[in-house]
Amino acid sequence: MKTYDVVIAGAGPAGCLMARDLARAGHSVAVLDKGPEHERGHDWWDTMDADIFSRVNLAPPEPPERMQPFNWDIHSPDGDTGLHGSMPPSKVNVDRRLFGRRIHRAAADAGAEFFFDTAVQNPIFMHGMVAGAAALTPGGAIRDFGAKITVDATGYNGVLRARIPGAYGFNHHVQPHERVRCWREIREDTSGGAGRSILFVGKYDGAQWVSRDEPGLCDVFACTQDLPEHPSPRGLVNELVRTERGIGDLVRGGAAARIPIRRAFDSFVAPGFMLVGDSACMAHPLNGSGVSSTLWAAHLAARTADKCLRRGRCDVSALWPYNAAYKRSKDASFVKLYILQQFIYHEPRAHFHVFLSRGIFDPSSFWDAEDLMDIKSNLGKIPKILTLMDHPRFFARLVATFHVMSMMENHYKRFPARYSPFAFRAWQRRTRTLLNMVPRAVLRGEV
């Protein structure tokens, strides 16, 4: 069994960036991925934070990797909200296939060793530590890859995470109600400029859109909460193709995906083991985008792993600074959005339409949602918020949600800086207490 400093399961953005950073730091890195090399990246485009590239030392995307920004007419499940959303300058769309190839090249050029068509099966344990991973190779044989640190970047399934015994602050599985299922196609735009770009938010506890911003193309997308009572996203995409004017033949895409939309796990580490990206449930809780948060987490994880390898310690205490760094930064923002998501899920759909149509919702907040429910950022909207008093119970729940979001953000910013089982359990108890304070409508039919 060959042993590396780090073995990373998954060659997505998180796995590749972490591999690049660690290889540049002089560590031996193996990246295992079940897919073929030519399929790096999804076959569509995704929205990212424009500043993430400088923060993780990547060159910003240029055309053709950089795509046109989204512009939509926004509808709630109950009708037209009268809103038009334009993607703010703080965001950028990238072609995920081209971006995936670029970040893969960066990791390979840094010295990381890639093994494609190699499906990770199980973690390897030694002396109570995760000491690598066993994987099915292209020839059908099982090969052991030894490691001082093993990283699960396999997506929401968490292939290795699901097989880590004991309780370390992360769940073995993501439940159906904690994720959305998606279908996306890129088709020809045959409307001659007459077709519309439209976004439905909240329908089937998800979103559906048609975007015609890229010349000659239609980006058609649907996601729903992954529950049996909701229609299939592929069926919803087919419906959009039928009903929206000027959508032609399939150009690329036509693929399913599942994205976790629960809050990130309480911890991302075990002895000799780290989680990054969707395996740690780090996606945006409202719109499901996760590339930027994934890259930031991978950057923080690599920084911690480098220090651990140099010191010769890879236990939970040594890996803990990664937890603290992510929780106190990105996750303190995302947990507010998770609370908002939970509030919205339990509200009558009519209230969602009222909230959107009265101008309280800034359309750019579909992308920059972190400030959507921040009191200081929304002082100018108080007169509009007060108009909701004609729905007194909804208004009271909304104000209470503001309060819980503020308390939870402060709580996450006080995540334990050093590992202490006692302090961590106390933090978890406080987290559960605050989550139980999120107000919920008794019935979705309540008005």
PDB file of C-alpha atoms in Angstrom, residues 39-302:
ATOM      1  CA  GLU A  39     -16.007  14.815 -17.444  1.00  0.00           C
ATOM      2  CA  ARG A  40     -14.473  17.354 -15.046  1.00  0.00           C
ATOM      3  CA  GLY A  41     -17.168  19.797 -13.972  1.00  0.00           C
ATOM      4  CA  HIS A  42     -20.904  19.889 -14.565  1.00  0.00           C
ATOM      5  CA  ASP A  43     -22.152  20.435 -18.081  1.00  0.00           C
ATOM      6  CA  TRP A  44     -23.728  23.826 -17.353  1.00  0.00           C
ATOM      7  CA  TRP A  45     -22.798  27.101 -15.635  1.00  0.00           C
ATOM      8  CA  ASP A  46     -22.914  28.100 -11.987  1.00  0.00           C
ATOM      9  CA  THR A  47     -22.924  31.364 -10.048  1.00  0.00           C
ATOM     10  CA  MET A  48     -19.918  32.199  -7.877  1.00  0.00           C
ATOM     11  CA  ASP A  49     -18.788  35.078  -5.660  1.00  0.00           C
ATOM     12  CA  ALA A  50     -16.684  37.408  -7.772  1.00  0.00           C
ATOM     13  CA  ASP A  51     -14.186  37.887  -4.945  1.00  0.00           C
ATOM     14  CA  ILE A  52     -13.633  34.182  -4.202  1.00  0.00           C
ATOM     15  CA  PHE A  53     -10.936  33.905  -6.859  1.00  0.00           C
ATOM     16  CA  SER A  54      -8.629  36.413  -5.200  1.00  0.00           C
ATOM     17  CA  ARG A  55      -9.364  34.963  -1.760  1.00  0.00           C
ATOM     18  CA  VAL A  56      -8.178  31.481  -2.791  1.00  0.00           C
ATOM     19  CA  ASN A  57      -5.458  32.638  -5.204  1.00  0.00           C
ATOM     20  CA  LEU A  58      -7.154  31.697  -8.479  1.00  0.00           C
ATOM     21  CA  ALA A  59      -7.167  33.854 -11.602  1.00  0.00           C
ATOM     22  CA  PRO A  60     -10.659  35.252 -12.270  1.00  0.00           C
ATOM     23  CA  PRO A  61     -12.557  33.579 -15.124  1.00  0.00           C
ATOM     24  CA  GLU A  62     -12.358  34.984 -18.638  1.00  0.00           C
ATOM     25  CA  PRO A  63     -14.631  34.181 -21.596  1.00  0.00           C
ATOM     26  CA  PRO A  64     -15.529  31.543 -22.637  1.00  0.00           C
ATOM     27  CA  GLU A  65     -15.285  30.275 -19.045  1.00  0.00           C
ATOM     28  CA  ARG A  66     -17.006  33.435 -17.841  1.00  0.00           C
ATOM     29  CA  MET A  67     -20.659  33.512 -18.889  1.00  0.00           C
ATOM     30  CA  GLN A  68     -23.323  36.214 -19.093  1.00  0.00           C
ATOM     31  CA  PRO A  69     -25.088  37.237 -15.848  1.00  0.00           C
ATOM     32  CA  PHE A  70     -28.663  36.132 -15.175  1.00  0.00           C
ATOM     33  CA  ASN A  71     -31.645  38.486 -15.592  1.00  0.00           C
ATOM     34  CA  TRP A  72     -35.146  37.261 -14.704  1.00  0.00           C
ATOM     35  CA  ASP A  73     -38.738  38.251 -14.142  1.00  0.00           C
ATOM     36  CA  ILE A  74     -39.481  36.796 -10.707  1.00  0.00           C
ATOM     37  CA  HIS A  75     -42.714  34.980  -9.860  1.00  0.00           C
ATOM     38  CA  SER A  76     -43.894  33.430  -6.607  1.00  0.00           C
ATOM     39  CA  PRO A  77     -46.011  30.247  -6.609  1.00  0.00           C
ATOM     40  CA  ASP A  78     -49.115  32.454  -6.457  1.00  0.00           C
ATOM     41  CA  GLY A  79     -48.345  34.714  -9.387  1.00  0.00           C
ATOM     42  CA  ASP A  80     -46.326  37.603 -10.820  1.00  0.00           C
ATOM     43  CA  THR A  81     -44.518  39.580  -8.127  1.00  0.00           C
ATOM     44  CA  GLY A  82     -43.734  42.496 -10.418  1.00  0.00           C
ATOM     45  CA  LEU A  83     -40.025  42.064  -9.725  1.00  0.00           C
ATOM     46  CA  HIS A  84     -37.149  41.871 -12.160  1.00  0.00           C
ATOM     47  CA  GLY A  85     -33.879  40.453 -10.891  1.00  0.00           C
ATOM     48  CA  SER A  86     -30.480  41.276 -12.345  1.00  0.00           C
ATOM     49  CA  MET A  87     -27.407  39.498 -11.050  1.00  0.00           C
ATOM     50  CA  PRO A  88     -25.276  41.977  -9.057  1.00  0.00           C
ATOM     51  CA  PRO A  89     -21.584  42.669  -9.858  1.00  0.00           C
ATOM     52  CA  SER A  90     -20.628  40.742  -6.718  1.00  0.00           C
ATOM     53  CA  LYS A  91     -21.483  37.501  -8.587  1.00  0.00           C
ATOM     54  CA  VAL A  92     -20.189  35.879 -11.749  1.00  0.00           C
ATOM     55  CA  ASN A  93     -21.405  32.937 -13.845  1.00  0.00           C
ATOM     56  CA  VAL A  94     -18.831  30.360 -14.904  1.00  0.00           C
ATOM     57  CA  ASP A  95     -18.926  27.413 -17.268  1.00  0.00           C
ATOM     58  CA  ARG A  96     -18.441  24.610 -14.767  1.00  0.00           C
ATOM     59  CA  ARG A  97     -16.853  22.249 -17.273  1.00  0.00           C
ATOM     60  CA  LEU A  98     -14.180  24.768 -18.242  1.00  0.00           C
ATOM     61  CA  PHE A  99     -13.679  25.817 -14.633  1.00  0.00           C
ATOM     62  CA  GLY A 100     -13.413  22.175 -13.571  1.00  0.00           C
ATOM     63  CA  ARG A 101     -10.707  21.523 -16.150  1.00  0.00           C
ATOM     64  CA  ARG A 102      -8.800  24.649 -15.129  1.00  0.00           C
ATOM     65  CA  ILE A 103      -8.707  23.846 -11.429  1.00  0.00           C
ATOM     66  CA  HIS A 104      -7.824  20.212 -12.194  1.00  0.00           C
ATOM     67  CA  ARG A 105      -4.846  21.389 -14.277  1.00  0.00           C
ATOM     68  CA  ALA A 106      -3.735  23.697 -11.479  1.00  0.00           C
ATOM     69  CA  ALA A 107      -3.703  20.803  -8.996  1.00  0.00           C
ATOM     70  CA  ALA A 108      -1.937  18.453 -11.406  1.00  0.00           C
ATOM     71  CA  ASP A 109       0.655  21.095 -12.290  1.00  0.00           C
ATOM     72  CA  ALA A 110       1.320  21.547  -8.570  1.00  0.00           C
ATOM     73  CA  GLY A 111       2.174  17.858  -8.289  1.00  0.00           C
ATOM     74  CA  ALA A 112      -1.083  16.220  -7.125  1.00  0.00           C
ATOM     75  CA  GLU A 113      -1.572  12.694  -8.481  1.00  0.00           C
ATOM     76  CA  PHE A 114      -5.022  11.932  -9.948  1.00  0.00           C
ATOM     77  CA  PHE A 115      -6.732   8.542 -10.233  1.00  0.00           C
ATOM     78  CA  PHE A 116      -9.875   8.735 -12.369  1.00  0.00           C
ATOM     79  CA  ASP A 117     -12.428   5.942 -12.872  1.00  0.00           C
ATOM     80  CA  THR A 118     -11.504   5.004  -9.307  1.00  0.00           C
ATOM     81  CA  ALA A 119     -14.509   4.661  -6.990  1.00  0.00           C
ATOM     82  CA  VAL A 120     -13.826   5.120  -3.270  1.00  0.00           C
ATOM     83  CA  GLN A 121     -15.394   2.327  -1.219  1.00  0.00           C
ATOM     84  CA  ASN A 122     -14.390   2.577   2.436  1.00  0.00           C
ATOM     85  CA  PRO A 123     -12.087   4.408   4.826  1.00  0.00           C
ATOM     86  CA  ILE A 124      -9.063   2.543   6.168  1.00  0.00           C
ATOM     87  CA  PHE A 125      -8.611   2.600   9.937  1.00  0.00           C
ATOM     88  CA  MET A 126      -5.433   2.209  11.945  1.00  0.00           C
ATOM     89  CA  HIS A 127      -4.995   2.779  15.692  1.00  0.00           C
ATOM     90  CA  GLY A 128      -8.321   4.634  15.937  1.00  0.00           C
ATOM     91  CA  MET A 129      -7.477   7.019  13.077  1.00  0.00           C
ATOM     92  CA  VAL A 130      -8.657   7.205   9.486  1.00  0.00           C
ATOM     93  CA  ALA A 131      -5.526   6.166   7.595  1.00  0.00           C
ATOM     94  CA  GLY A 132      -6.585   6.321   3.941  1.00  0.00           C
ATOM     95  CA  ALA A 133      -9.230   4.873   1.644  1.00  0.00           C
ATOM     96  CA  ALA A 134      -9.904   1.686  -0.276  1.00  0.00           C
ATOM     97  CA  ALA A 135     -11.046   2.208  -3.870  1.00  0.00           C
ATOM     98  CA  LEU A 136     -12.243   0.152  -6.822  1.00  0.00           C
ATOM     99  CA  THR A 137      -9.777   0.657  -9.696  1.00  0.00           C
ATOM    100  CA  PRO A 138     -10.629   0.585 -13.430  1.00  0.00           C
ATOM    101  CA  GLY A 139      -9.421  -3.009 -13.671  1.00  0.00           C
ATOM    102  CA  GLY A 140     -11.912  -4.113 -11.016  1.00  0.00           C
ATOM    103  CA  ALA A 141      -9.393  -4.608  -8.202  1.00  0.00           C
ATOM    104  CA  ILE A 142      -9.587  -2.981  -4.772  1.00  0.00           C
ATOM    105  CA  ARG A 143      -6.561  -0.821  -4.013  1.00  0.00           C
ATOM    106  CA  ASP A 144      -5.665   0.728  -0.662  1.00  0.00           C
ATOM    107  CA  PHE A 145      -4.412   4.325  -0.624  1.00  0.00           C
ATOM    108  CA  GLY A 146      -2.765   5.114   2.700  1.00  0.00           C
ATOM    109  CA  ALA A 147      -2.778   8.665   4.078  1.00  0.00           C
ATOM    110  CA  LYS A 148      -2.001  10.721   7.148  1.00  0.00           C
ATOM    111  CA  ILE A 149      -5.122  12.810   6.385  1.00  0.00           C
ATOM    112  CA  THR A 150      -8.100  11.562   4.364  1.00  0.00           C
ATOM    113  CA  VAL A 151     -10.589  14.039   2.883  1.00  0.00           C
ATOM    114  CA  ASP A 152     -14.176  13.333   1.817  1.00  0.00           C
ATOM    115  CA  ALA A 153     -15.141  15.646  -1.048  1.00  0.00           C
ATOM    116  CA  THR A 154     -17.550  13.154  -2.675  1.00  0.00           C
ATOM    117  CA  GLY A 155     -20.706  15.286  -2.540  1.00  0.00           C
ATOM    118  CA  TYR A 156     -23.903  14.943  -0.573  1.00  0.00           C
ATOM    119  CA  ASN A 157     -23.637  11.123  -0.437  1.00  0.00           C
ATOM    120  CA  GLY A 158     -20.492  11.388   1.678  1.00  0.00           C
ATOM    121  CA  VAL A 159     -19.153   7.993   0.668  1.00  0.00           C
ATOM    122  CA  LEU A 160     -16.486   7.986   3.373  1.00  0.00           C
ATOM    123  CA  ARG A 161     -18.440  10.096   5.855  1.00  0.00           C
ATOM    124  CA  ALA A 162     -21.226   7.480   5.903  1.00  0.00           C
ATOM    125  CA  ARG A 163     -18.720   4.837   7.085  1.00  0.00           C
ATOM    126  CA  ILE A 164     -17.006   6.719   9.902  1.00  0.00           C
ATOM    127  CA  PRO A 165     -18.039   5.064  13.190  1.00  0.00           C
ATOM    128  CA  GLY A 166     -18.833   7.116  16.251  1.00  0.00           C
ATOM    129  CA  ALA A 167     -20.188  10.615  16.785  1.00  0.00           C
ATOM    130  CA  TYR A 168     -18.009  13.493  15.629  1.00  0.00           C
ATOM    131  CA  GLY A 169     -20.580  16.218  14.921  1.00  0.00           C
ATOM    132  CA  PHE A 170     -21.553  15.187  11.389  1.00  0.00           C
ATOM    133  CA  ASN A 171     -24.371  12.922  10.234  1.00  0.00           C
ATOM    134  CA  HIS A 172     -23.747   9.770   8.253  1.00  0.00           C
ATOM    135  CA  HIS A 173     -26.583  10.522   5.814  1.00  0.00           C
ATOM    136  CA  VAL A 174     -28.430  13.553   4.434  1.00  0.00           C
ATOM    137  CA  GLN A 175     -32.174  12.968   4.680  1.00  0.00           C
ATOM    138  CA  PRO A 176     -34.535  13.589   1.712  1.00  0.00           C
ATOM    139  CA  HIS A 177     -36.136  16.668   3.297  1.00  0.00           C
ATOM    140  CA  GLU A 178     -32.631  18.134   3.741  1.00  0.00           C
ATOM    141  CA  ARG A 179     -31.818  18.200   0.031  1.00  0.00           C
ATOM    142  CA  VAL A 180     -33.239  19.201  -3.334  1.00  0.00           C
ATOM    143  CA  ARG A 181     -33.225  17.201  -6.543  1.00  0.00           C
ATOM    144  CA  CYS A 182     -32.473  19.058  -9.764  1.00  0.00           C
ATOM    145  CA  TRP A 183     -32.580  18.706 -13.532  1.00  0.00           C
ATOM    146  CA  ARG A 184     -30.884  21.112 -15.933  1.00  0.00           C
ATOM    147  CA  GLU A 185     -30.628  21.409 -19.700  1.00  0.00           C
ATOM    148  CA  ILE A 186     -28.999  23.882 -22.069  1.00  0.00           C
ATOM    149  CA  ARG A 187     -31.105  24.237 -25.204  1.00  0.00           C
ATOM    150  CA  GLU A 188     -31.257  26.389 -28.319  1.00  0.00           C
ATOM    151  CA  ASP A 189     -33.055  29.725 -28.020  1.00  0.00           C
ATOM    152  CA  THR A 190     -35.277  29.859 -31.086  1.00  0.00           C
ATOM    153  CA  SER A 191     -37.427  32.778 -29.904  1.00  0.00           C
ATOM    154  CA  GLY A 192     -35.620  35.416 -31.925  1.00  0.00           C
ATOM    155  CA  GLY A 193     -35.518  37.634 -28.862  1.00  0.00           C
ATOM    156  CA  ALA A 194     -39.235  37.270 -28.132  1.00  0.00           C
ATOM    157  CA  GLY A 195     -38.923  34.678 -25.369  1.00  0.00           C
ATOM    158  CA  ARG A 196     -38.830  35.559 -21.703  1.00  0.00           C
ATOM    159  CA  SER A 197     -36.374  34.799 -18.929  1.00  0.00           C
ATOM    160  CA  ILE A 198     -38.357  33.839 -15.856  1.00  0.00           C
ATOM    161  CA  LEU A 199     -37.693  32.579 -12.339  1.00  0.00           C
ATOM    162  CA  PHE A 200     -40.289  30.826 -10.196  1.00  0.00           C
ATOM    163  CA  VAL A 201     -39.238  30.836  -6.512  1.00  0.00           C
ATOM    164  CA  GLY A 202     -40.882  28.715  -3.852  1.00  0.00           C
ATOM    165  CA  LYS A 203     -42.798  26.458  -6.211  1.00  0.00           C
ATOM    166  CA  TYR A 204     -42.685  22.868  -4.920  1.00  0.00           C
ATOM    167  CA  ASP A 205     -40.319  24.160  -2.215  1.00  0.00           C
ATOM    168  CA  GLY A 206     -37.699  24.849  -4.849  1.00  0.00           C
ATOM    169  CA  ALA A 207     -37.096  26.978  -7.941  1.00  0.00           C
ATOM    170  CA  GLN A 208     -37.537  26.728 -11.700  1.00  0.00           C
ATOM    171  CA  TRP A 209     -36.181  29.017 -14.379  1.00  0.00           C
ATOM    172  CA  VAL A 210     -35.600  29.753 -18.027  1.00  0.00           C
ATOM    173  CA  SER A 211     -32.618  32.016 -18.738  1.00  0.00           C
ATOM    174  CA  ARG A 212     -31.808  33.379 -22.206  1.00  0.00           C
ATOM    175  CA  ASP A 213     -28.896  35.601 -21.226  1.00  0.00           C
ATOM    176  CA  GLU A 214     -26.274  33.561 -23.083  1.00  0.00           C
ATOM    177  CA  PRO A 215     -26.795  34.443 -26.791  1.00  0.00           C
ATOM    178  CA  GLY A 216     -28.581  31.691 -28.698  1.00  0.00           C
ATOM    179  CA  LEU A 217     -29.024  29.469 -25.637  1.00  0.00           C
ATOM    180  CA  CYS A 218     -31.710  28.674 -23.063  1.00  0.00           C
ATOM    181  CA  ASP A 219     -30.717  27.493 -19.603  1.00  0.00           C
ATOM    182  CA  VAL A 220     -33.717  25.506 -18.331  1.00  0.00           C
ATOM    183  CA  PHE A 221     -33.630  24.372 -14.712  1.00  0.00           C
ATOM    184  CA  ALA A 222     -35.898  22.909 -12.046  1.00  0.00           C
ATOM    185  CA  CYS A 223     -35.367  21.786  -8.485  1.00  0.00           C
ATOM    186  CA  THR A 224     -37.782  20.605  -5.821  1.00  0.00           C
ATOM    187  CA  GLN A 225     -37.395  19.392  -2.288  1.00  0.00           C
ATOM    188  CA  ASP A 226     -36.494  15.704  -2.563  1.00  0.00           C
ATOM    189  CA  LEU A 227     -39.882  14.418  -1.391  1.00  0.00           C
ATOM    190  CA  PRO A 228     -42.217  11.965  -3.142  1.00  0.00           C
ATOM    191  CA  GLU A 229     -45.177  14.380  -3.186  1.00  0.00           C
ATOM    192  CA  HIS A 230     -43.302  16.805  -5.451  1.00  0.00           C
ATOM    193  CA  PRO A 231     -43.155  16.292  -9.229  1.00  0.00           C
ATOM    194  CA  SER A 232     -39.891  15.259 -10.841  1.00  0.00           C
ATOM    195  CA  PRO A 233     -37.598  18.148 -11.820  1.00  0.00           C
ATOM    196  CA  ARG A 234     -37.106  16.575 -15.238  1.00  0.00           C
ATOM    197  CA  GLY A 235     -40.863  16.675 -15.765  1.00  0.00           C
ATOM    198  CA  LEU A 236     -40.927  20.335 -14.732  1.00  0.00           C
ATOM    199  CA  VAL A 237     -38.146  21.125 -17.211  1.00  0.00           C
ATOM    200  CA  ASN A 238     -40.126  19.349 -19.945  1.00  0.00           C
ATOM    201  CA  GLU A 239     -43.146  21.452 -18.983  1.00  0.00           C
ATOM    202  CA  LEU A 240     -41.145  24.665 -19.260  1.00  0.00           C
ATOM    203  CA  VAL A 241     -39.851  23.581 -22.672  1.00  0.00           C
ATOM    204  CA  ARG A 242     -43.434  22.989 -23.808  1.00  0.00           C
ATOM    205  CA  THR A 243     -44.993  26.153 -22.389  1.00  0.00           C
ATOM    206  CA  GLU A 244     -42.299  28.822 -22.749  1.00  0.00           C
ATOM    207  CA  ARG A 245     -41.910  30.249 -26.228  1.00  0.00           C
ATOM    208  CA  GLY A 246     -38.888  29.521 -28.409  1.00  0.00           C
ATOM    209  CA  ILE A 247     -36.992  26.726 -26.663  1.00  0.00           C
ATOM    210  CA  GLY A 248     -35.339  24.419 -29.178  1.00  0.00           C
ATOM    211  CA  ASP A 249     -33.215  21.293 -29.208  1.00  0.00           C
ATOM    212  CA  LEU A 250     -30.908  20.101 -26.449  1.00  0.00           C
ATOM    213  CA  VAL A 251     -27.351  21.453 -26.748  1.00  0.00           C
ATOM    214  CA  ARG A 252     -25.744  20.138 -23.557  1.00  0.00           C
ATOM    215  CA  GLY A 253     -26.604  19.056 -20.046  1.00  0.00           C
ATOM    216  CA  GLY A 254     -29.662  16.945 -19.454  1.00  0.00           C
ATOM    217  CA  ALA A 255     -28.481  15.686 -16.075  1.00  0.00           C
ATOM    218  CA  ALA A 256     -29.808  15.163 -12.571  1.00  0.00           C
ATOM    219  CA  ALA A 257     -28.184  16.248  -9.327  1.00  0.00           C
ATOM    220  CA  ARG A 258     -28.968  16.380  -5.638  1.00  0.00           C
ATOM    221  CA  ILE A 259     -27.854  19.278  -3.453  1.00  0.00           C
ATOM    222  CA  PRO A 260     -27.954  19.411   0.367  1.00  0.00           C
ATOM    223  CA  ILE A 261     -29.761  22.499   1.639  1.00  0.00           C
ATOM    224  CA  ARG A 262     -29.588  21.737   5.354  1.00  0.00           C
ATOM    225  CA  ARG A 263     -27.255  23.740   7.544  1.00  0.00           C
ATOM    226  CA  ALA A 264     -23.649  22.596   7.497  1.00  0.00           C
ATOM    227  CA  PHE A 265     -22.741  19.880   9.969  1.00  0.00           C
ATOM    228  CA  ASP A 266     -21.653  20.936  13.452  1.00  0.00           C
ATOM    229  CA  SER A 267     -18.130  19.594  12.830  1.00  0.00           C
ATOM    230  CA  PHE A 268     -16.161  18.582   9.749  1.00  0.00           C
ATOM    231  CA  VAL A 269     -13.376  16.533  11.325  1.00  0.00           C
ATOM    232  CA  ALA A 270     -12.612  13.141  12.888  1.00  0.00           C
ATOM    233  CA  PRO A 271      -9.207  11.622  13.712  1.00  0.00           C
ATOM    234  CA  GLY A 272      -7.211  11.835  10.466  1.00  0.00           C
ATOM    235  CA  PHE A 273     -10.328  12.853   8.523  1.00  0.00           C
ATOM    236  CA  MET A 274     -11.877  16.027   7.050  1.00  0.00           C
ATOM    237  CA  LEU A 275     -15.065  16.939   5.159  1.00  0.00           C
ATOM    238  CA  VAL A 276     -15.343  19.687   2.529  1.00  0.00           C
ATOM    239  CA  GLY A 277     -18.050  20.916   0.161  1.00  0.00           C
ATOM    240  CA  ASP A 278     -21.386  19.148  -0.259  1.00  0.00           C
ATOM    241  CA  SER A 279     -20.107  16.266   1.847  1.00  0.00           C
ATOM    242  CA  ALA A 280     -20.143  18.759   4.739  1.00  0.00           C
ATOM    243  CA  CYS A 281     -23.445  20.342   3.520  1.00  0.00           C
ATOM    244  CA  MET A 282     -21.849  23.719   2.766  1.00  0.00           C
ATOM    245  CA  ALA A 283     -24.173  24.816  -0.051  1.00  0.00           C
ATOM    246  CA  HIS A 284     -26.175  28.050   0.091  1.00  0.00           C
ATOM    247  CA  PRO A 285     -29.389  27.091   1.968  1.00  0.00           C
ATOM    248  CA  LEU A 286     -31.677  29.220  -0.219  1.00  0.00           C
ATOM    249  CA  ASN A 287     -30.391  28.903  -3.792  1.00  0.00           C
ATOM    250  CA  GLY A 288     -28.227  25.779  -3.537  1.00  0.00           C
ATOM    251  CA  SER A 289     -25.080  27.323  -4.999  1.00  0.00           C
ATOM    252  CA  GLY A 290     -22.021  25.872  -3.362  1.00  0.00           C
ATOM    253  CA  VAL A 291     -18.902  26.413  -5.451  1.00  0.00           C
ATOM    254  CA  SER A 292     -17.746  29.571  -3.666  1.00  0.00           C
ATOM    255  CA  SER A 293     -18.346  28.221  -0.161  1.00  0.00           C
ATOM    256  CA  THR A 294     -16.701  24.954  -1.212  1.00  0.00           C
ATOM    257  CA  LEU A 295     -13.570  26.739  -2.423  1.00  0.00           C
ATOM    258  CA  TRP A 296     -13.356  28.801   0.748  1.00  0.00           C
ATOM    259  CA  ALA A 297     -13.722  25.682   2.904  1.00  0.00           C
ATOM    260  CA  ALA A 298     -11.078  23.842   0.862  1.00  0.00           C
ATOM    261  CA  HIS A 299      -8.700  26.775   1.287  1.00  0.00           C
ATOM    262  CA  LEU A 300      -9.201  26.759   5.066  1.00  0.00           C
ATOM    263  CA  ALA A 301      -8.977  22.956   5.248  1.00  0.00           C
ATOM    264  CA  ALA A 302      -5.708  22.908   3.288  1.00  0.00           C
TER     265      ALA A 302
END
